[in-house]
Coordinates of C-alpha atoms in Angstrom, one line a residue:
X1 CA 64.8 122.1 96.0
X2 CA 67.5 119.7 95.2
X3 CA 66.5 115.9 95.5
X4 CA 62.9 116.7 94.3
X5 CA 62.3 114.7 91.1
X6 CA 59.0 112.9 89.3
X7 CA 58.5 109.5 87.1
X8 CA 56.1 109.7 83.9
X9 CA 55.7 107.1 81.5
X10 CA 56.9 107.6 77.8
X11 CA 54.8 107.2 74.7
X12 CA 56.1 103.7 74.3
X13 CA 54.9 102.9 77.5
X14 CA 58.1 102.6 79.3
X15 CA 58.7 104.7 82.5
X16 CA 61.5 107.1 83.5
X17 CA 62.2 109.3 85.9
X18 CA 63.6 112.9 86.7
X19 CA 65.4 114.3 89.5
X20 CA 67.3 117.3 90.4
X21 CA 70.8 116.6 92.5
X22 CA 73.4 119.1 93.3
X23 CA 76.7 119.0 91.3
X24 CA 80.2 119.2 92.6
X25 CA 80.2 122.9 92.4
X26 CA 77.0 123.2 94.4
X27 CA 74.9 123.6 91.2
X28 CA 71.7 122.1 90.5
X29 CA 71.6 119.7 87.8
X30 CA 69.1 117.3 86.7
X31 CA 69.8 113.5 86.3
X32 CA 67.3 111.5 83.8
X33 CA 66.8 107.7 83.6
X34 CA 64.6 106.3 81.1
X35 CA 63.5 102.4 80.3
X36 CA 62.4 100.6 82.9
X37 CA 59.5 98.4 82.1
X38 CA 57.6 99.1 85.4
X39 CA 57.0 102.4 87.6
X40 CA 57.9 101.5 90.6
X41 CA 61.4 100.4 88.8
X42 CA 61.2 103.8 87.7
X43 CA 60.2 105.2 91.3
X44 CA 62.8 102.6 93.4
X45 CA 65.5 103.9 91.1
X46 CA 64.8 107.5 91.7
X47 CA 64.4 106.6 95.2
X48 CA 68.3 105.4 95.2
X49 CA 69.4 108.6 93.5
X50 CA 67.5 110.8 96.1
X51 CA 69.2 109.0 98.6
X52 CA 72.6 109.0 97.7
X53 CA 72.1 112.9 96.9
X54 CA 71.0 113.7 100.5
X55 CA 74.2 112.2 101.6
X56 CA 76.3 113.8 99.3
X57 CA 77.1 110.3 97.4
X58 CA 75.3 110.3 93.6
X59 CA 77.8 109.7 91.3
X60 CA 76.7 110.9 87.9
X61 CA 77.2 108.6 85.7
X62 CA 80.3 109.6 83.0
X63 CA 79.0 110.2 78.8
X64 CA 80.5 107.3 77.1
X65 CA 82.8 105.9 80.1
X66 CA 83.4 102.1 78.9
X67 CA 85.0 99.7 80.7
X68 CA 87.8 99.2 77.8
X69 CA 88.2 103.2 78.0
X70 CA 88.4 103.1 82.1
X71 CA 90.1 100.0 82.4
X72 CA 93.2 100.5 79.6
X73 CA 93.0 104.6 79.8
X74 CA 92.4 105.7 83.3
X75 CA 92.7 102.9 86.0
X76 CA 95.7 100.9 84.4
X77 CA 98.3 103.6 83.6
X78 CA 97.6 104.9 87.1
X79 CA 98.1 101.7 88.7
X80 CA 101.6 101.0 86.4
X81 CA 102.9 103.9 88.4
X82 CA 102.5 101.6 91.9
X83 CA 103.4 98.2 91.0
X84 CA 106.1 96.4 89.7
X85 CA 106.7 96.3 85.6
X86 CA 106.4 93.0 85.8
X87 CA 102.8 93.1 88.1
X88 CA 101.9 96.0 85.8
X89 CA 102.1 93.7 82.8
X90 CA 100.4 90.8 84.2
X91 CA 97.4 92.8 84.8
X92 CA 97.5 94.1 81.3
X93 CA 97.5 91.0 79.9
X94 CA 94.5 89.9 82.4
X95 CA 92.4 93.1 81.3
X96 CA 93.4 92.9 77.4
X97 CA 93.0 89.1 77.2
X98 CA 90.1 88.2 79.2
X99 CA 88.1 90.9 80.4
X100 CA 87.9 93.8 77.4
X101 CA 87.4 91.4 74.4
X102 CA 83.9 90.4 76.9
X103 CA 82.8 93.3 78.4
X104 CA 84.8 96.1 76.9
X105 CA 82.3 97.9 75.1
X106 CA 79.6 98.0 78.1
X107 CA 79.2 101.2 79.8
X108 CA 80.7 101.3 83.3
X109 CA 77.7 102.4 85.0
X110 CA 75.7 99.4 83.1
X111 CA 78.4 96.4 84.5
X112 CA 76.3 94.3 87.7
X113 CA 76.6 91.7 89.5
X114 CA 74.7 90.0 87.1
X115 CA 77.6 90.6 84.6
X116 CA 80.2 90.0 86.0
X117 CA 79.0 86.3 86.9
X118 CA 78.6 86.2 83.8
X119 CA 81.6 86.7 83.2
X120 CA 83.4 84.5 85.1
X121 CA 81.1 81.6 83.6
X122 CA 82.2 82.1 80.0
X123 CA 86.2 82.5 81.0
X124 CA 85.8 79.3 82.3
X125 CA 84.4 78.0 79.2
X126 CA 86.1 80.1 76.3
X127 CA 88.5 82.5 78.1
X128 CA 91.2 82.2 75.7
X129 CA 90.9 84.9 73.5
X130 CA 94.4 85.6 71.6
X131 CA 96.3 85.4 74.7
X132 CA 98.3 82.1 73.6
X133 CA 98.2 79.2 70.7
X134 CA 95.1 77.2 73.2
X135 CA 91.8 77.5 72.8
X136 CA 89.3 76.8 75.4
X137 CA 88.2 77.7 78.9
X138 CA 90.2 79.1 81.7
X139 CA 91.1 77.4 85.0
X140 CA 89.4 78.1 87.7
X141 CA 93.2 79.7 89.5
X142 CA 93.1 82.0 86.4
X143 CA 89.7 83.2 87.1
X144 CA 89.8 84.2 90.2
X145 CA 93.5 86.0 89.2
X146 CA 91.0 88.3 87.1
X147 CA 88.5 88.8 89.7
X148 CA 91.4 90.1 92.0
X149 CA 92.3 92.6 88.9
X150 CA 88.4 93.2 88.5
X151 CA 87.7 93.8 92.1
X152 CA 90.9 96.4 92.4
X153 CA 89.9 98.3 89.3
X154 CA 86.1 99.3 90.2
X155 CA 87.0 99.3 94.0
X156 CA 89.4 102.1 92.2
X157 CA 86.2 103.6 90.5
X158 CA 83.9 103.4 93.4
X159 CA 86.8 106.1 95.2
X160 CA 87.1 107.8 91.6
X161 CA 83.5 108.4 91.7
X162 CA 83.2 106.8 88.5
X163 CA 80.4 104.0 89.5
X164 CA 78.7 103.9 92.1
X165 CA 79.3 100.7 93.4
X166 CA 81.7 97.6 93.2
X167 CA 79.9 95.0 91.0
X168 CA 82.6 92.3 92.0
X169 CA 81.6 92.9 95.9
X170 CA 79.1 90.8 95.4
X171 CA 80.5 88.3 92.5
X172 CA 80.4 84.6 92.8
X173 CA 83.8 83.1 92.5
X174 CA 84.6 79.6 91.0
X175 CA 85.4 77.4 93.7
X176 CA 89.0 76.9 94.3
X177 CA 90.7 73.9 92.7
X178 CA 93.9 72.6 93.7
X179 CA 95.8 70.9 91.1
X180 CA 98.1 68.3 91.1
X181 CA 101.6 69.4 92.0
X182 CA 104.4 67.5 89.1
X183 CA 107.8 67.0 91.4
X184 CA 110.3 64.7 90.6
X185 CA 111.6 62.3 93.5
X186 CA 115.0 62.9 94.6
X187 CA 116.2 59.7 92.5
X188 CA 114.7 61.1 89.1
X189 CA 117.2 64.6 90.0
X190 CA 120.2 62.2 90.5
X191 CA 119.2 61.0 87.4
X192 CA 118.8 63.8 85.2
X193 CA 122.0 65.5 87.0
X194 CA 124.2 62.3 86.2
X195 CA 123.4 62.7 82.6
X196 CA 123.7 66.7 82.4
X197 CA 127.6 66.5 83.4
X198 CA 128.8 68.0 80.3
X199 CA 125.6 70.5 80.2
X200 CA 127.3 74.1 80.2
X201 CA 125.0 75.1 82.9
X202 CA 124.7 71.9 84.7
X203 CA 126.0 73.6 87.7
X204 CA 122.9 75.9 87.4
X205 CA 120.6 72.7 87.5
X206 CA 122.6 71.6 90.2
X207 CA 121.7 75.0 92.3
X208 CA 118.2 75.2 91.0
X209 CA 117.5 71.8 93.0
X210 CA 119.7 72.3 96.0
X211 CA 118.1 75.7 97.2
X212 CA 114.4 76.0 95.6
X213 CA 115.3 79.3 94.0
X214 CA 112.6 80.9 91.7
X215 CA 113.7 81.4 87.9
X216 CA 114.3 84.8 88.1
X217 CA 115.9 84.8 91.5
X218 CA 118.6 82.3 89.7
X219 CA 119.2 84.6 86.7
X220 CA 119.4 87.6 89.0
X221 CA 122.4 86.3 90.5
X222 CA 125.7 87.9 90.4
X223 CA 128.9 86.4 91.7
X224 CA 128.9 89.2 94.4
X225 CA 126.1 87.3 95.5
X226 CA 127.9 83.9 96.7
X227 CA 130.5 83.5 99.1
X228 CA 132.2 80.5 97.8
X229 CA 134.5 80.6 101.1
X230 CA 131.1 80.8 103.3
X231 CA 128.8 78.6 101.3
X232 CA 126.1 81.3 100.9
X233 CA 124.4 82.8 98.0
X234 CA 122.3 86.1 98.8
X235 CA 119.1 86.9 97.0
X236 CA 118.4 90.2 96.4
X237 CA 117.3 90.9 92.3
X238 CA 115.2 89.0 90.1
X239 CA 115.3 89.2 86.1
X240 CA 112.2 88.8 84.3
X241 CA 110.8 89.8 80.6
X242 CA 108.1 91.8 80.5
X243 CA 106.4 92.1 77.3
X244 CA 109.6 90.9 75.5
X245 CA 112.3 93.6 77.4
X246 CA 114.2 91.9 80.2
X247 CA 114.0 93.7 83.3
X248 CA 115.7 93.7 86.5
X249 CA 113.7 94.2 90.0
X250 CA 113.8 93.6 93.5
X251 CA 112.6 89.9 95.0
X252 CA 108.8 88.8 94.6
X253 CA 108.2 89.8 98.3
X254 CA 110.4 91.2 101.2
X255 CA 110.6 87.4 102.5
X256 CA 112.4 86.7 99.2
X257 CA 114.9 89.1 99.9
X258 CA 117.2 86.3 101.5
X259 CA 120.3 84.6 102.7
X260 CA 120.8 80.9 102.3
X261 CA 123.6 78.1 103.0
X262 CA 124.9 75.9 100.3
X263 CA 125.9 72.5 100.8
X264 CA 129.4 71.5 99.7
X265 CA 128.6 69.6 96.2
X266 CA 126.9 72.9 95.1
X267 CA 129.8 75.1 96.3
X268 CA 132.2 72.5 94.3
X269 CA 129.9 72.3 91.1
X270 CA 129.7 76.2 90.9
X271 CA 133.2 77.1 91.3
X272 CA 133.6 74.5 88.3
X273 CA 131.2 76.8 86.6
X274 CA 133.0 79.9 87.5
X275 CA 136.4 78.7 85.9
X276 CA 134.4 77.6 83.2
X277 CA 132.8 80.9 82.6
X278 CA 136.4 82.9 83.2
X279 CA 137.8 80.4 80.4
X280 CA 134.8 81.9 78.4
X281 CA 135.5 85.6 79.1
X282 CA 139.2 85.1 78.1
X283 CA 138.4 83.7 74.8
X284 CA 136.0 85.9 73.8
X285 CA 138.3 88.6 75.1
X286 CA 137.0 92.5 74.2
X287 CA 133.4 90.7 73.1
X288 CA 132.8 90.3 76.3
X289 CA 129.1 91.3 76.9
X290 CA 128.8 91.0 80.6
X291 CA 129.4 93.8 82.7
X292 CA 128.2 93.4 86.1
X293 CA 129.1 89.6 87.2
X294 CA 126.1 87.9 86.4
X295 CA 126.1 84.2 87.1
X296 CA 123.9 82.8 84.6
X297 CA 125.4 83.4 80.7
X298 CA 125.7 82.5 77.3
X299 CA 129.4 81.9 76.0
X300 CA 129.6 85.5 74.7
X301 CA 128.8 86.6 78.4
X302 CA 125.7 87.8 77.8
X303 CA 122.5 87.3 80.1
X304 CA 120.6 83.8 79.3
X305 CA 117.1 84.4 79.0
X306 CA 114.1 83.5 80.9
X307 CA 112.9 81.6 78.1
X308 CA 115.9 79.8 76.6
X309 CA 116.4 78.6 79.8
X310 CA 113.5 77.3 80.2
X311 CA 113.5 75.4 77.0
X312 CA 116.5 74.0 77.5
X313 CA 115.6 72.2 80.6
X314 CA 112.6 71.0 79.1
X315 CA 114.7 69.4 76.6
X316 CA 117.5 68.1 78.9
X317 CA 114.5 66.3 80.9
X318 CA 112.8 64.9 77.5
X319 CA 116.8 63.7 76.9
X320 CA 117.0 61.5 80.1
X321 CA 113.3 60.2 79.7
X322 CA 112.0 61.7 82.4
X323 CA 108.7 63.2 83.1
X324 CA 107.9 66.4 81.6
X325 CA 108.0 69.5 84.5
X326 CA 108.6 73.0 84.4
X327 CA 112.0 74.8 85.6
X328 CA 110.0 76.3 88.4
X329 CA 109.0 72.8 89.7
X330 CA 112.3 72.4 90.5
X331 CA 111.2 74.3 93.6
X332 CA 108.6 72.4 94.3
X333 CA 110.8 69.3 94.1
X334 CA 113.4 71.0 96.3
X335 CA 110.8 71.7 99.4
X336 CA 108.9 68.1 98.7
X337 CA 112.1 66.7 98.9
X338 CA 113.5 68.3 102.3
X339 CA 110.1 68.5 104.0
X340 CA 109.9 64.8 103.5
X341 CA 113.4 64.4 104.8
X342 CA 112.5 65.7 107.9
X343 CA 113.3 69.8 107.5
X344 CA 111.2 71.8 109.4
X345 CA 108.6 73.5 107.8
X346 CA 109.5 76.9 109.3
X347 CA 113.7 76.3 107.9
X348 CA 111.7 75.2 104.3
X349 CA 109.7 78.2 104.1
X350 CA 112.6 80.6 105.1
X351 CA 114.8 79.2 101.8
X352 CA 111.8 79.3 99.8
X353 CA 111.7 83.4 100.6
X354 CA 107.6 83.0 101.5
X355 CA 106.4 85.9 103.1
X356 CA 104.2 83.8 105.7
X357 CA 104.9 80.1 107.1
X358 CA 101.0 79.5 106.1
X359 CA 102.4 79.6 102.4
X360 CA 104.5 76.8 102.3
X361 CA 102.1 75.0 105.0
X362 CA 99.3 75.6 102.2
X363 CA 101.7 74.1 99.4
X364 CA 102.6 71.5 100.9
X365 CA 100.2 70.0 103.2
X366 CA 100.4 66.7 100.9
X367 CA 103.8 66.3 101.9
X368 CA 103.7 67.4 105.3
X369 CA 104.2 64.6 107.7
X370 CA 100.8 63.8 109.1
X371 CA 99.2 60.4 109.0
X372 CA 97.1 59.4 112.5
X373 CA 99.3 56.6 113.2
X374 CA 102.6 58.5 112.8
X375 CA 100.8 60.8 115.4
X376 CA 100.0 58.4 117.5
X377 CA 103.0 56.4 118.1
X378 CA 105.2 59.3 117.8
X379 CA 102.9 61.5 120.8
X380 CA 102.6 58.0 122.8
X381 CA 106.6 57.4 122.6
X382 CA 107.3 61.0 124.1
X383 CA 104.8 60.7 126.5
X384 CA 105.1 57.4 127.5
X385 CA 109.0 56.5 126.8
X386 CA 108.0 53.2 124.7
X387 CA 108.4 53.0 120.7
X388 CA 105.5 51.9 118.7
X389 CA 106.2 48.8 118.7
X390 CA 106.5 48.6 122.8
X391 CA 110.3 48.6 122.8
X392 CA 111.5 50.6 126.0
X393 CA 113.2 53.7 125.1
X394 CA 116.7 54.3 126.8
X395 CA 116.9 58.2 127.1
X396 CA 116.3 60.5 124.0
X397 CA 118.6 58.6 121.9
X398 CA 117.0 55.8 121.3
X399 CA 113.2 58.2 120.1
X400 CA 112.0 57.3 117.0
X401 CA 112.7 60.2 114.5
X402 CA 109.8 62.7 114.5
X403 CA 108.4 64.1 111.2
X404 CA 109.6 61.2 108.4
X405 CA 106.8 60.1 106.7
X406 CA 105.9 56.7 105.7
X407 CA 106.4 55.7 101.8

């Protein structure tokens, strides 16, 4: 009869135990476990097996299934198929960096709870295993990014029937950490764009901190993109390297997907750019190398990378002795800046391309206007149609501005 099964103890005096279970072709096949230390280890075990069996859930365990061989061989190559390259990659790195070089060589059936805390407590003291130049632990962001990956791939093999269970289910997570956000203040951008004038891109840095675009979503751009007559630039591609091949795809979410308004100095500064780029074109004549109207090139017209764009930033900013931030803090200094000038969140979050309003609510809270008093005089000047100071208020003129913070 399938299900019945017995525990003996072995001549070392550990216990095992022996049960038949049907197969997946309605076969009887026997499953044996061996080395537990007690019997009724042996007999709780077997107990679990018998269970599962009745209802048609044992999952017999696979000969040789490592987490490296499941992980890089079965779950990621099927998952590459669903995401985006540049999602795909990510997760390879995650699994190749931080997870296999740990855990890789454990049997699947063998990873717990137990080691996947474990886990997560040595990232965040010597995660960094080849992935960059750094040595050290892992921030507490990054390890949860893996647990995200970890929890996908055996939620993956739970449906696979290649574990039983979901070891991350139950996983403690580092606590959350939120770390300081690097901005620069509206006067430190007028100061790096008054000394970037004769920059080739500086009408690039100019859009970067008038719209809060994403890296990508600015090298994506083509001039089909921006009505110059309308002030609007349309996002609709990004461009990306993934594992050193540049790649084009579709926005980060379909929030990102996007129209937005320019104001008038960045129209003016990137039809200065587009004359200067033409001027480029002609004199480089049949070497031309771009073909589709990108916005965002080298002299010969080909596509600037990711990377050197990046660095040069970084060294136009080290230039005007400013703090050192990344090109993608641009956007954050673009949404600190309008929120604080008094643009609703909701308009802020649009041009940003979040998916949800709570996203940019989340980022931002620090900047949001909030402080009790602010409330207070603001709510009693509606209500009761005096300023804070007691002043009378003479129609809705003369109401104190709502949602300006105090320096």
């Amino acid at each position: 009869m399938s299900g019945a099964g017995s525990v003996k103890q072995a001549a070392n005096g550990s216990w095992g135990f022996v049960v038949d279970v049907r197969g997946s072709n309605g076969d009887r096949k026997q499953v044996r476990r061996r080395g537990f230390r007690l019997k009724h280890e042996a007999t709780a075990a077997m107990a679990i097996v018998v269970a599962d069996n009745s209802r048609g859930e044992f999952v017999r365990p696979i000969k040789g299934l490592t987490v490296r061989k499941f992980l890089l061989e079965e779950w990621l190559p099927t998952k590459s198929r669903a995401v985006k390259q540049g999602t795909a990659e990510d997760y390879r790195k995650c699994l190749v960096h931080y997870v296999v070089p740990h855990i890789g060589d454990l049997k699947m059936a063998d990873v717990d709870v137990t080691t996947i805390n474990h886990l997560f407590s040595l990232l965040l003291v010597e995660g960094r295993t080849g992935g960059s130049w750094r040595s050290g632990g892992l921030s507490a962001k990054t390890v949860r990014n893996v647990a995200g990956v970890l929890n996908a791939a055996f939620k993956d093999a739970v449906i696979w029937k290649r574990v039983r269970y979901n070891p991350c289910s139950g996983a403690q997570l580092p606590r959350k950490s939120s770390p300081e956000m690097k901005v620069w203040s509206p006067a430190q951008i007028q100061r790096f764009m008054s000394g970037v004038g004769d920059d080739r891109h500086s009408a690039i840095w100019h859009l970067y901190f008038t719209t809060g675009l994403r890296r990508g979503e600015g090298l994506g751009l083509e001039w089909a993109d921006i009505d110059l007559t309308g002030g609007t630039v349309f996002i609709r591609r990004t461009v990306g390297d993934v594992a050193g091949v540049r790649v084009t795809d579709t926005p980060k979410t379909v929030g990102s997907k996007r129209r937005m308004a320019l104001d008038a100095g960045t129209v003016s500064a990137l039809r200065n750019w587009k004359r200067t780029q033409a001027a480029e074109r002609l004199l480089m004549g049949s070497g031309w190398r771009d073909t589709v109207g990108a916005v965002i090139t080298e002299p010969d017209g080909s596509r600037t990378s990711p990377q050197s764009l990046s660095r040069r930033f970084k060294e136009l900013a080290a230039s005007a002795g400013l703090p050192a931030i990344r090109l993608h803090d641009t956007r954050h200094s673009y949404a600190t800046a309008a929120l604080l000038a008094g643009v609703p969140v909701k308009v802020v979050s649009q041009r940003l391309g979040h998916s949800d309003v709570r996203i940019t609510l989340m980022t931002y809270a620090h900047v949001l206007p909030g402080d009790d008093e602010d409330a207070a005089d603001i709510a009693a000047a509606a209500i009761m149609g005096t300023s804070g100071s007691g002043r009378q208020l003479i129609g809705c003129e003369a109401a104190p501005q709502a949602f300006v913070t105090k320096s």
